[in-house]
PDB file of C-alpha atoms in Angstrom:
ATOM      1  CA  THR A 276      23.624  -7.112 -55.786  1.00 79.00           C
ATOM      2  CA  PHE A 277      27.259  -6.382 -55.133  1.00 85.00           C
ATOM      3  CA  SER A 278      28.911  -6.887 -51.744  1.00 83.00           C
ATOM      4  CA  LEU A 279      32.395  -5.944 -50.630  1.00 82.00           C
ATOM      5  CA  THR A 280      34.313  -6.790 -47.482  1.00 83.00           C
ATOM      6  CA  ALA A 281      37.405  -4.817 -46.508  1.00 77.00           C
ATOM      7  CA  LEU A 282      39.932  -6.105 -44.019  1.00 79.00           C
ATOM      8  CA  GLY A 283      42.746  -4.273 -42.311  1.00 78.00           C
ATOM      9  CA  TRP A 284      45.583  -4.828 -39.899  1.00 81.00           C
ATOM     10  CA  VAL A 285      46.493  -3.168 -36.647  1.00 80.00           C
ATOM     11  CA  PRO A 286      49.618  -3.675 -34.544  1.00 83.00           C
ATOM     12  CA  THR A 287      49.204  -6.326 -31.842  1.00 87.00           C
ATOM     13  CA  GLY A 288      47.555  -4.864 -28.760  1.00 85.00           C
ATOM     14  CA  ALA A 289      46.796  -1.523 -30.442  1.00 85.00           C
ATOM     15  CA  ALA A 290      43.185  -2.101 -31.543  1.00 88.00           C
ATOM     16  CA  VAL A 291      40.676   0.326 -30.036  1.00 94.00           C
ATOM     17  CA  SER A 292      37.345  -1.336 -29.278  1.00 93.00           C
ATOM     18  CA  ARG A 293      34.083  -0.015 -27.879  1.00 95.00           C
ATOM     19  CA  ALA A 294      34.996  -1.334 -24.439  1.00 96.00           C
ATOM     20  CA  GLY A 295      37.745   0.983 -23.167  1.00 97.00           C
ATOM     21  CA  ALA A 296      35.927   4.195 -22.205  1.00 98.00           C
ATOM     22  CA  GLN A 297      36.523   5.374 -18.638  1.00 98.00           C
ATOM     23  CA  ALA A 298      34.733   7.887 -16.433  1.00 98.00           C
ATOM     24  CA  GLY A 299      36.251  11.313 -17.025  1.00 99.00           C
ATOM     25  CA  ASP A 300      37.012  10.715 -20.709  1.00 99.00           C
ATOM     26  CA  LEU A 301      35.690  13.180 -23.265  1.00 99.00           C
ATOM     27  CA  VAL A 302      33.529  12.119 -26.232  1.00 99.00           C
ATOM     28  CA  PHE A 303      34.407  13.345 -29.728  1.00 99.00           C
ATOM     29  CA  VAL A 304      33.093  12.847 -33.249  1.00 99.00           C
ATOM     30  CA  THR A 305      34.731  13.545 -36.593  1.00 98.00           C
ATOM     31  CA  GLY A 306      33.036  15.398 -39.439  1.00 97.00           C
ATOM     32  CA  ALA A 307      29.335  16.193 -39.518  1.00 98.00           C
ATOM     33  CA  ILE A 308      26.351  14.235 -38.248  1.00 98.00           C
ATOM     34  CA  GLY A 309      23.029  13.864 -40.058  1.00 97.00           C
ATOM     35  CA  ASP A 310      24.169  13.966 -43.674  1.00 98.00           C
ATOM     36  CA  GLY A 311      23.456  10.241 -44.027  1.00 96.00           C
ATOM     37  CA  LEU A 312      19.797  10.702 -43.065  1.00 97.00           C
ATOM     38  CA  LEU A 313      19.416  13.860 -45.128  1.00 98.00           C
ATOM     39  CA  GLY A 314      21.236  12.211 -48.029  1.00 97.00           C
ATOM     40  CA  LEU A 315      18.687   9.395 -48.009  1.00 97.00           C
ATOM     41  CA  LYS A 316      15.892  11.966 -48.027  1.00 96.00           C
ATOM     42  CA  ALA A 317      17.649  13.782 -50.876  1.00 97.00           C
ATOM     43  CA  ALA A 318      18.001  10.562 -52.892  1.00 95.00           C
ATOM     44  CA  ARG A 319      14.262   9.945 -52.397  1.00 96.00           C
ATOM     45  CA  GLY A 320      13.372  13.487 -53.492  1.00 95.00           C
ATOM     46  CA  GLU A 321      12.068  14.397 -50.023  1.00 96.00           C
ATOM     47  CA  LEU A 322      14.104  17.588 -49.393  1.00 94.00           C
ATOM     48  CA  SER A 323      13.239  21.179 -50.240  1.00 92.00           C
ATOM     49  CA  LEU A 324      16.687  22.757 -50.413  1.00 94.00           C
ATOM     50  CA  GLU A 325      18.798  24.413 -53.089  1.00 95.00           C
ATOM     51  CA  PRO A 326      19.643  21.886 -55.833  1.00 96.00           C
ATOM     52  CA  GLU A 327      23.387  21.980 -55.070  1.00 95.00           C
ATOM     53  CA  ARG A 328      22.737  21.121 -51.403  1.00 96.00           C
ATOM     54  CA  VAL A 329      20.391  18.287 -52.363  1.00 96.00           C
ATOM     55  CA  ALA A 330      22.999  16.944 -54.801  1.00 95.00           C
ATOM     56  CA  ALA A 331      25.769  17.148 -52.170  1.00 94.00           C
ATOM     57  CA  LEU A 332      23.674  15.294 -49.588  1.00 96.00           C
ATOM     58  CA  ALA A 333      22.630  12.599 -52.069  1.00 96.00           C
ATOM     59  CA  ALA A 334      26.275  12.152 -53.108  1.00 95.00           C
ATOM     60  CA  HIS A 335      27.327  11.825 -49.461  1.00 93.00           C
ATOM     61  CA  TYR A 336      24.688   9.139 -48.942  1.00 94.00           C
ATOM     62  CA  ARG A 337      25.594   7.190 -52.081  1.00 95.00           C
ATOM     63  CA  THR A 338      29.376   7.471 -51.661  1.00 94.00           C
ATOM     64  CA  PRO A 339      30.337   8.076 -48.035  1.00 92.00           C
ATOM     65  CA  THR A 340      33.944   8.781 -47.092  1.00 89.00           C
ATOM     66  CA  PRO A 341      35.030   6.674 -44.113  1.00 88.00           C
ATOM     67  CA  ARG A 342      37.539   8.500 -41.897  1.00 92.00           C
ATOM     68  CA  VAL A 343      40.484   6.187 -42.492  1.00 91.00           C
ATOM     69  CA  ASP A 344      42.699   9.296 -42.603  1.00 93.00           C
ATOM     70  CA  PHE A 345      42.135   9.748 -38.847  1.00 97.00           C
ATOM     71  CA  ALA A 346      42.355   6.079 -37.831  1.00 94.00           C
ATOM     72  CA  ASP A 347      45.987   6.316 -36.712  1.00 95.00           C
ATOM     73  CA  VAL A 348      45.128   9.189 -34.363  1.00 98.00           C
ATOM     74  CA  VAL A 349      42.203   7.249 -32.905  1.00 97.00           C
ATOM     75  CA  ARG A 350      44.456   4.218 -32.466  1.00 96.00           C
ATOM     76  CA  ASP A 351      47.066   6.293 -30.625  1.00 96.00           C
ATOM     77  CA  PHE A 352      44.816   8.382 -28.367  1.00 98.00           C
ATOM     78  CA  ALA A 353      41.294   6.942 -28.051  1.00 98.00           C
ATOM     79  CA  THR A 354      40.171   4.780 -25.152  1.00 98.00           C
ATOM     80  CA  ALA A 355      37.130   3.500 -27.099  1.00 98.00           C
ATOM     81  CA  SER A 356      35.750   4.103 -30.583  1.00 98.00           C
ATOM     82  CA  VAL A 357      32.893   3.208 -32.894  1.00 98.00           C
ATOM     83  CA  ASP A 358      31.991   4.009 -36.482  1.00 95.00           C
ATOM     84  CA  VAL A 359      28.808   6.063 -36.753  1.00 96.00           C
ATOM     85  CA  SER A 360      26.660   3.800 -38.903  1.00 94.00           C
ATOM     86  CA  ASP A 361      23.586   2.981 -36.781  1.00 94.00           C
ATOM     87  CA  GLY A 362      23.136   6.611 -35.725  1.00 96.00           C
ATOM     88  CA  LEU A 363      25.306   8.609 -33.344  1.00 98.00           C
ATOM     89  CA  ALA A 364      23.037   8.019 -30.343  1.00 97.00           C
ATOM     90  CA  ALA A 365      22.790   4.258 -30.917  1.00 96.00           C
ATOM     91  CA  ASP A 366      26.516   3.911 -31.509  1.00 97.00           C
ATOM     92  CA  LEU A 367      27.398   5.851 -28.347  1.00 98.00           C
ATOM     93  CA  ALA A 368      24.969   3.608 -26.452  1.00 97.00           C
ATOM     94  CA  HIS A 369      27.002   0.642 -27.765  1.00 97.00           C
ATOM     95  CA  VAL A 370      30.166   2.223 -26.329  1.00 98.00           C
ATOM     96  CA  ALA A 371      28.470   2.831 -22.970  1.00 98.00           C
ATOM     97  CA  LYS A 372      27.270  -0.766 -22.788  1.00 98.00           C
ATOM     98  CA  ALA A 373      30.561  -2.337 -23.876  1.00 98.00           C
ATOM     99  CA  SER A 374      32.588  -0.112 -21.533  1.00 98.00           C
ATOM    100  CA  ARG A 375      30.116  -0.414 -18.634  1.00 98.00           C
ATOM    101  CA  VAL A 376      30.010   3.357 -18.180  1.00 99.00           C
ATOM    102  CA  GLY A 377      27.670   6.247 -18.778  1.00 98.00           C
ATOM    103  CA  VAL A 378      28.055   8.390 -21.888  1.00 98.00           C
ATOM    104  CA  SER A 379      26.502  11.829 -22.323  1.00 98.00           C
ATOM    105  CA  LEU A 380      25.625  13.367 -25.691  1.00 98.00           C
ATOM    106  CA  ASN A 381      24.899  17.104 -25.923  1.00 99.00           C
ATOM    107  CA  LEU A 382      22.590  17.666 -28.904  1.00 98.00           C
ATOM    108  CA  ASN A 383      23.249  21.421 -28.814  1.00 98.00           C
ATOM    109  CA  VAL A 384      26.796  20.920 -30.108  1.00 99.00           C
ATOM    110  CA  LEU A 385      25.964  18.350 -32.806  1.00 98.00           C
ATOM    111  CA  PRO A 386      28.255  19.174 -35.763  1.00 99.00           C
ATOM    112  CA  LEU A 387      26.204  19.882 -38.885  1.00 98.00           C
ATOM    113  CA  SER A 388      27.303  20.397 -42.477  1.00 97.00           C
ATOM    114  CA  ALA A 389      26.274  23.574 -44.312  1.00 96.00           C
ATOM    115  CA  ALA A 390      23.521  21.608 -46.078  1.00 96.00           C
ATOM    116  CA  ALA A 391      22.239  20.188 -42.782  1.00 97.00           C
ATOM    117  CA  GLN A 392      22.309  23.675 -41.251  1.00 97.00           C
ATOM    118  CA  ALA A 393      20.177  24.952 -44.141  1.00 96.00           C
ATOM    119  CA  TRP A 394      17.686  22.118 -43.560  1.00 96.00           C
ATOM    120  CA  PHE A 395      17.741  22.695 -39.792  1.00 96.00           C
ATOM    121  CA  ALA A 396      17.026  26.431 -40.165  1.00 95.00           C
ATOM    122  CA  ASP A 397      13.526  25.634 -41.478  1.00 92.00           C
ATOM    123  CA  ARG A 398      12.590  23.154 -38.746  1.00 94.00           C
ATOM    124  CA  VAL A 399       9.714  23.976 -36.397  1.00 93.00           C
ATOM    125  CA  ASP A 400      10.963  21.734 -33.553  1.00 96.00           C
ATOM    126  CA  PRO A 401      14.753  22.093 -33.193  1.00 96.00           C
ATOM    127  CA  GLN A 402      15.074  19.429 -30.494  1.00 96.00           C
ATOM    128  CA  LEU A 403      13.221  16.779 -32.495  1.00 96.00           C
ATOM    129  CA  SER A 404      15.187  17.713 -35.615  1.00 96.00           C
ATOM    130  CA  LEU A 405      18.505  17.242 -33.798  1.00 97.00           C
ATOM    131  CA  GLU A 406      17.233  13.931 -32.415  1.00 97.00           C
ATOM    132  CA  ASP A 407      16.474  12.829 -35.982  1.00 96.00           C
ATOM    133  CA  LEU A 408      19.973  13.772 -37.141  1.00 97.00           C
ATOM    134  CA  ALA A 409      21.587  12.002 -34.159  1.00 98.00           C
ATOM    135  CA  SER A 410      19.651   8.801 -34.830  1.00 96.00           C
ATOM    136  CA  GLY A 411      19.562   8.667 -38.627  1.00 94.00           C
ATOM    137  CA  GLY A 412      22.696   6.620 -39.299  1.00 93.00           C
ATOM    138  CA  ASP A 413      24.898   6.161 -42.365  1.00 94.00           C
ATOM    139  CA  ASP A 414      27.233   9.027 -41.420  1.00 96.00           C
ATOM    140  CA  TYR A 415      30.377   6.841 -41.281  1.00 95.00           C
ATOM    141  CA  GLU A 416      32.207   9.232 -38.998  1.00 97.00           C
ATOM    142  CA  ILE A 417      34.240   8.117 -35.966  1.00 98.00           C
ATOM    143  CA  ALA A 418      32.888   8.645 -32.464  1.00 99.00           C
ATOM    144  CA  PHE A 419      35.473   8.039 -29.780  1.00 99.00           C
ATOM    145  CA  THR A 420      36.448   8.705 -26.197  1.00 99.00           C
ATOM    146  CA  ALA A 421      39.783  10.040 -24.996  1.00 99.00           C
ATOM    147  CA  HIS A 422      41.394  11.340 -21.830  1.00 99.00           C
ATOM    148  CA  PRO A 423      41.063  15.147 -21.489  1.00 99.00           C
ATOM    149  CA  ARG A 424      44.864  15.564 -21.562  1.00 99.00           C
ATOM    150  CA  HIS A 425      44.810  14.530 -25.248  1.00 99.00           C
ATOM    151  CA  GLU A 426      42.218  17.071 -26.411  1.00 99.00           C
ATOM    152  CA  GLU A 427      44.720  19.639 -27.685  1.00 99.00           C
ATOM    153  CA  THR A 428      46.704  16.989 -29.568  1.00 99.00           C
ATOM    154  CA  LEU A 429      43.516  15.552 -31.084  1.00 99.00           C
ATOM    155  CA  ARG A 430      42.416  18.986 -32.262  1.00 99.00           C
ATOM    156  CA  ARG A 431      45.846  19.712 -33.721  1.00 99.00           C
ATOM    157  CA  GLU A 432      45.889  16.382 -35.596  1.00 99.00           C
ATOM    158  CA  ALA A 433      42.366  16.961 -36.925  1.00 99.00           C
ATOM    159  CA  GLU A 434      43.290  20.464 -38.077  1.00 98.00           C
ATOM    160  CA  ARG A 435      46.418  19.135 -39.780  1.00 98.00           C
ATOM    161  CA  ARG A 436      44.197  16.748 -41.746  1.00 97.00           C
ATOM    162  CA  LEU A 437      41.604  19.482 -42.469  1.00 97.00           C
ATOM    163  CA  LEU A 438      39.081  17.423 -40.518  1.00 97.00           C
ATOM    164  CA  ARG A 439      36.361  18.755 -38.289  1.00 98.00           C
ATOM    165  CA  LEU A 440      36.484  17.398 -34.731  1.00 99.00           C
ATOM    166  CA  THR A 441      33.798  18.182 -32.151  1.00 99.00           C
ATOM    167  CA  ARG A 442      33.626  17.400 -28.455  1.00 99.00           C
ATOM    168  CA  ILE A 443      30.044  16.208 -27.967  1.00 99.00           C
ATOM    169  CA  GLY A 444      29.957  14.797 -24.449  1.00 99.00           C
ATOM    170  CA  GLU A 445      31.733  13.004 -21.668  1.00 98.00           C
ATOM    171  CA  VAL A 446      31.996   9.612 -20.020  1.00 99.00           C
ATOM    172  CA  THR A 447      30.534   9.234 -16.531  1.00 98.00           C
ATOM    173  CA  ALA A 448      30.518   6.592 -13.828  1.00 96.00           C
ATOM    174  CA  GLY A 449      26.845   5.858 -14.552  1.00 93.00           C
ATOM    175  CA  SER A 450      25.477   3.493 -17.171  1.00 96.00           C
ATOM    176  CA  GLY A 451      23.925   3.862 -20.601  1.00 96.00           C
ATOM    177  CA  LEU A 452      23.492   6.911 -22.797  1.00 97.00           C
ATOM    178  CA  THR A 453      22.186  10.237 -21.507  1.00 97.00           C
ATOM    179  CA  VAL A 454      21.149  12.727 -24.181  1.00 97.00           C
ATOM    180  CA  THR A 455      20.808  16.394 -23.257  1.00 97.00           C
ATOM    181  CA  TYR A 456      19.233  19.383 -24.980  1.00 97.00           C
ATOM    182  CA  ASP A 457      19.530  22.894 -23.554  1.00 97.00           C
ATOM    183  CA  GLY A 458      21.286  21.409 -20.540  1.00 96.00           C
ATOM    184  CA  LEU A 459      18.467  19.034 -19.600  1.00 96.00           C
ATOM    185  CA  PRO A 460      18.276  15.251 -20.059  1.00 94.00           C
ATOM    186  CA  ILE A 461      15.748  14.130 -22.653  1.00 94.00           C
ATOM    187  CA  VAL A 462      14.315  10.841 -23.856  1.00 92.00           C
ATOM    188  CA  MET A 463      14.826  10.500 -27.590  1.00 89.00           C
ATOM    189  CA  ALA A 464      11.888   9.306 -29.657  1.00 78.00           C
ATOM    190  CA  ARG A 465      14.207   7.015 -31.631  1.00 66.00           C
ATOM    191  CA  GLY A 466      17.691   5.887 -30.735  1.00 61.00           C
ATOM    192  CA  GLY A 467      18.949   4.666 -34.100  1.00 56.00           C
ATOM    193  CA  TRP A 468      19.110   1.441 -36.049  1.00 51.00           C
ATOM    194  CA  THR A 469      19.236  -1.924 -34.354  1.00 52.00           C
ATOM    195  CA  HIS A 470      20.291  -5.193 -35.939  1.00 48.00           C
ATOM    196  CA  GLY A 471      18.098  -8.217 -35.298  1.00 48.00           C
TER     197      GLY A 471
END
């Protein structure tokens, strides 16, 4: 077994935690969601896709690319942030709890890679499939909240870095995570990974 710990530095007072989201903020995520789960399935030989898609998903799972190239933008504009490791839904629930706000997640706009889209096209139950992708974990993207006035700047900075950025929800005055599909709130069968 091999373990590695990486440490970093941030200017005093500039760290963005899970606890700063405010009602009215927008919720964004970098990259694509679900490739971690599908990559695990690919590594286990459980996917029926074209070989190049299976190989790409397995490679993503084995060697993820953390979004350190967008960390400075998150530091400068986000009110709260979290790495997507436990599953997007679970990690957004962490933000809601730490910030004492409500967070909404719209499954209909979940950003999917080309390989995930190919997998999704064959699914019988689209809602359940999106729930699986939003709860699978190991995506290592950044989910964050930001004031609406920063949306254009965030999109410009993402485009400059050739990085996909998707608005996936909003922060409300409520509490906890609300997941919607086709405009209606749903109860997800599984929320993501929890640490005991």
